[in-house]
mmCIF file with all atom_site columns, C-alpha atoms in Angstrom:
data_model
loop_
_atom_site.group_PDB
_atom_site.id
_atom_site.type_symbol
_atom_site.label_atom_id
_atom_site.label_alt_id
_atom_site.label_comp_id
_atom_site.label_asym_id
_atom_site.label_entity_id
_atom_site.label_seq_id
_atom_site.pdbx_PDB_ins_code
_atom_site.Cartn_x
_atom_site.Cartn_y
_atom_site.Cartn_z
_atom_site.occupancy
_atom_site.B_iso_or_equiv
_atom_site.pdbx_formal_charge
_atom_site.auth_seq_id
_atom_site.auth_comp_id
_atom_site.auth_asym_id
_atom_site.auth_atom_id
_atom_site.pdbx_PDB_model_num
ATOM 1  C CA . SER A 1 1  ? -102.940 38.982 53.312 1.00 0.00 ? 1  SER A CA 1
ATOM 2  C CA . ASN A 1 2  ? -105.144 41.932 54.286 1.00 0.00 ? 2  ASN A CA 1
ATOM 3  C CA . TYR A 1 3  ? -107.627 41.004 51.555 1.00 0.00 ? 3  TYR A CA 1
ATOM 4  C CA . ARG A 1 4  ? -107.832 37.423 52.796 1.00 0.00 ? 4  ARG A CA 1
ATOM 5  C CA . LEU A 1 5  ? -108.271 38.564 56.389 1.00 0.00 ? 5  LEU A CA 1
ATOM 6  C CA . GLU A 1 6  ? -111.181 40.771 55.350 1.00 0.00 ? 6  GLU A CA 1
ATOM 7  C CA . TYR A 1 7  ? -112.936 38.497 52.830 1.00 0.00 ? 7  TYR A CA 1
ATOM 8  C CA . GLY A 1 8  ? -111.710 34.995 53.750 1.00 0.00 ? 8  GLY A CA 1
ATOM 9  C CA . ILE A 1 9  ? -110.057 34.307 50.380 1.00 0.00 ? 9  ILE A CA 1
ATOM 10 C CA . TYR A 1 10 ? -107.486 35.892 48.081 1.00 0.00 ? 10 TYR A CA 1
ATOM 11 C CA . PRO A 1 11 ? -108.838 37.875 45.106 1.00 0.00 ? 11 PRO A CA 1
ATOM 12 C CA . ASP A 1 12 ? -109.272 36.089 41.762 1.00 0.00 ? 12 ASP A CA 1
ATOM 13 C CA . SER A 1 13 ? -106.906 38.591 40.162 1.00 0.00 ? 13 SER A CA 1
ATOM 14 C CA . LEU A 1 14 ? -104.570 41.331 41.314 1.00 0.00 ? 14 LEU A CA 1
ATOM 15 C CA . ALA A 1 15 ? -107.090 43.871 40.034 1.00 0.00 ? 15 ALA A CA 1
ATOM 16 C CA . GLY A 1 16 ? -109.134 42.879 43.096 1.00 0.00 ? 16 GLY A CA 1
ATOM 17 C CA . LEU A 1 17 ? -106.655 44.844 45.193 1.00 0.00 ? 17 LEU A CA 1
ATOM 18 C CA . VAL A 1 18 ? -107.504 48.021 43.263 1.00 0.00 ? 18 VAL A CA 1
ATOM 19 C CA . GLN A 1 19 ? -111.262 47.633 42.762 1.00 0.00 ? 19 GLN A CA 1
ATOM 20 C CA . PRO A 1 20 ? -113.823 45.406 44.469 1.00 0.00 ? 20 PRO A CA 1
ATOM 21 C CA . THR A 1 21 ? -114.373 41.913 43.113 1.00 0.00 ? 21 THR A CA 1
ATOM 22 C CA . ALA A 1 22 ? -117.756 40.177 43.038 1.00 0.00 ? 22 ALA A CA 1
ATOM 23 C CA . SER A 1 23 ? -116.902 38.338 46.270 1.00 0.00 ? 23 SER A CA 1
ATOM 24 C CA . ALA A 1 24 ? -115.913 41.596 47.975 1.00 0.00 ? 24 ALA A CA 1
ATOM 25 C CA . ARG A 1 25 ? -119.142 43.280 46.836 1.00 0.00 ? 25 ARG A CA 1
ATOM 26 C CA . SER A 1 26 ? -121.301 40.331 47.922 1.00 0.00 ? 26 SER A CA 1
ATOM 27 C CA . SER A 1 27 ? -119.690 40.252 51.373 1.00 0.00 ? 27 SER A CA 1
ATOM 28 C CA . GLY A 1 28 ? -121.461 43.475 52.325 1.00 0.00 ? 28 GLY A CA 1
ATOM 29 C CA . LYS A 1 29 ? -118.221 44.748 53.856 1.00 0.00 ? 29 LYS A CA 1
ATOM 30 C CA . PRO A 1 30 ? -116.723 48.066 52.805 1.00 0.00 ? 30 PRO A CA 1
ATOM 31 C CA . PHE A 1 31 ? -113.945 47.867 50.214 1.00 0.00 ? 31 PHE A CA 1
ATOM 32 C CA . PHE A 1 32 ? -110.642 49.568 50.887 1.00 0.00 ? 32 PHE A CA 1
ATOM 33 C CA . LYS A 1 33 ? -108.198 49.859 48.016 1.00 0.00 ? 33 LYS A CA 1
ATOM 34 C CA . LEU A 1 34 ? -105.054 47.887 48.904 1.00 0.00 ? 34 LEU A CA 1
ATOM 35 C CA . ALA A 1 35 ? -102.882 48.821 45.915 1.00 0.00 ? 35 ALA A CA 1
ATOM 36 C CA . GLU A 1 36 ? -102.485 51.242 43.038 1.00 0.00 ? 36 GLU A CA 1
ATOM 37 C CA . LYS A 1 37 ? -102.469 49.995 39.427 1.00 0.00 ? 37 LYS A CA 1
ATOM 38 C CA . ASP A 1 38 ? -98.729  50.694 39.168 1.00 0.00 ? 38 ASP A CA 1
ATOM 39 C CA . ASP A 1 39 ? -98.139  48.399 42.154 1.00 0.00 ? 39 ASP A CA 1
ATOM 40 C CA . LEU A 1 40 ? -99.343  45.472 40.027 1.00 0.00 ? 40 LEU A CA 1
ATOM 41 C CA . LYS A 1 41 ? -96.235  45.614 37.807 1.00 0.00 ? 41 LYS A CA 1
ATOM 42 C CA . ASP A 1 42 ? -92.732  44.323 38.472 1.00 0.00 ? 42 ASP A CA 1
ATOM 43 C CA . VAL A 1 43 ? -89.646  46.559 38.445 1.00 0.00 ? 43 VAL A CA 1
ATOM 44 C CA . TYR A 1 44 ? -89.331  45.994 34.675 1.00 0.00 ? 44 TYR A CA 1
ATOM 45 C CA . GLY A 1 45 ? -92.836  47.315 34.000 1.00 0.00 ? 45 GLY A CA 1
ATOM 46 C CA . ALA A 1 46 ? -94.377  43.923 33.226 1.00 0.00 ? 46 ALA A CA 1
ATOM 47 C CA . ASP A 1 47 ? -97.554  42.654 34.862 1.00 0.00 ? 47 ASP A CA 1
ATOM 48 C CA . PHE A 1 48 ? -96.989  40.202 37.688 1.00 0.00 ? 48 PHE A CA 1
ATOM 49 C CA . LEU A 1 49 ? -98.226  36.678 37.033 1.00 0.00 ? 49 LEU A CA 1
ATOM 50 C CA . TYR A 1 50 ? -100.789 35.783 39.683 1.00 0.00 ? 50 TYR A CA 1
ATOM 51 C CA . LYS A 1 51 ? -102.447 32.435 40.299 1.00 0.00 ? 51 LYS A CA 1
ATOM 52 C CA . VAL A 1 52 ? -104.915 31.512 43.044 1.00 0.00 ? 52 VAL A CA 1
ATOM 53 C CA . ASP A 1 53 ? -105.105 27.906 44.268 1.00 0.00 ? 53 ASP A CA 1
ATOM 54 C CA . ASN A 1 54 ? -107.045 25.850 46.780 1.00 0.00 ? 54 ASN A CA 1
ATOM 55 C CA . ASN A 1 55 ? -110.341 27.766 46.489 1.00 0.00 ? 55 ASN A CA 1
ATOM 56 C CA . GLY A 1 56 ? -108.727 31.137 47.151 1.00 0.00 ? 56 GLY A CA 1
ATOM 57 C CA . ARG A 1 57 ? -106.688 30.019 50.155 1.00 0.00 ? 57 ARG A CA 1
ATOM 58 C CA . ASN A 1 58 ? -103.248 30.150 48.475 1.00 0.00 ? 58 ASN A CA 1
ATOM 59 C CA . TYR A 1 59 ? -101.655 32.197 45.748 1.00 0.00 ? 59 TYR A CA 1
ATOM 60 C CA . GLU A 1 60 ? -98.516  32.398 43.666 1.00 0.00 ? 60 GLU A CA 1
ATOM 61 C CA . LEU A 1 61 ? -97.024  35.703 42.504 1.00 0.00 ? 61 LEU A CA 1
ATOM 62 C CA . SER A 1 62 ? -94.296  35.696 39.862 1.00 0.00 ? 62 SER A CA 1
ATOM 63 C CA . SER A 1 63 ? -92.104  37.973 37.794 1.00 0.00 ? 63 SER A CA 1
ATOM 64 C CA . LEU A 1 64 ? -90.403  36.629 34.669 1.00 0.00 ? 64 LEU A CA 1
ATOM 65 C CA . GLY A 1 65 ? -87.429  38.910 35.225 1.00 0.00 ? 65 GLY A CA 1
ATOM 66 C CA . ARG A 1 66 ? -85.890  41.513 32.964 1.00 0.00 ? 66 ARG A CA 1
ATOM 67 C CA . ASP A 1 67 ? -86.329  39.517 29.733 1.00 0.00 ? 67 ASP A CA 1
ATOM 68 C CA . GLY A 1 68 ? -89.991  38.673 30.397 1.00 0.00 ? 68 GLY A CA 1
ATOM 69 C CA . LYS A 1 69 ? -89.393  35.020 29.442 1.00 0.00 ? 69 LYS A CA 1
ATOM 70 C CA . PRO A 1 70 ? -89.533  31.890 31.597 1.00 0.00 ? 70 PRO A CA 1
ATOM 71 C CA . GLY A 1 71 ? -86.169  30.829 33.017 1.00 0.00 ? 71 GLY A CA 1
ATOM 72 C CA . GLY A 1 72 ? -83.001  32.853 32.784 1.00 0.00 ? 72 GLY A CA 1
ATOM 73 C CA . GLU A 1 73 ? -80.144  33.856 35.024 1.00 0.00 ? 73 GLU A CA 1
ATOM 74 C CA . ASP A 1 74 ? -79.205  36.965 36.987 1.00 0.00 ? 74 ASP A CA 1
ATOM 75 C CA . ALA A 1 75 ? -81.649  39.812 36.202 1.00 0.00 ? 75 ALA A CA 1
ATOM 76 C CA . ASP A 1 76 ? -83.509  37.550 33.722 1.00 0.00 ? 76 ASP A CA 1
ATOM 77 C CA . GLN A 1 77 ? -84.220  34.941 36.431 1.00 0.00 ? 77 GLN A CA 1
ATOM 78 C CA . ASP A 1 78 ? -87.839  34.313 37.366 1.00 0.00 ? 78 ASP A CA 1
ATOM 79 C CA . ILE A 1 79 ? -88.943  35.083 40.916 1.00 0.00 ? 79 ILE A CA 1
ATOM 80 C CA . THR A 1 80 ? -91.972  33.399 42.497 1.00 0.00 ? 80 THR A CA 1
ATOM 81 C CA . VAL A 1 81 ? -93.480  33.997 45.920 1.00 0.00 ? 81 VAL A CA 1
ATOM 82 C CA . ARG A 1 82 ? -95.831  31.524 47.599 1.00 0.00 ? 82 ARG A CA 1
ATOM 83 C CA . PRO A 1 83 ? -96.843  32.589 51.098 1.00 0.00 ? 83 PRO A CA 1
#
């Protein structure tokens, strides 16, 4: 949310929270790191799945759970957040 407030859109990838993206650089605004690389992984050490929709106005953040595969139950269940 802080990234979108500053630059008007969400970053193309989660790496944009760690280092400036092209849109952040072209904005002329200073870049402030919003995450560490380790923050971009779920509790099982896998990379989060991140998808931007609607020209950078919405995003979806997912973890595939403990097994790292789509679907599953309990700790293997997928979790998706859409603000």
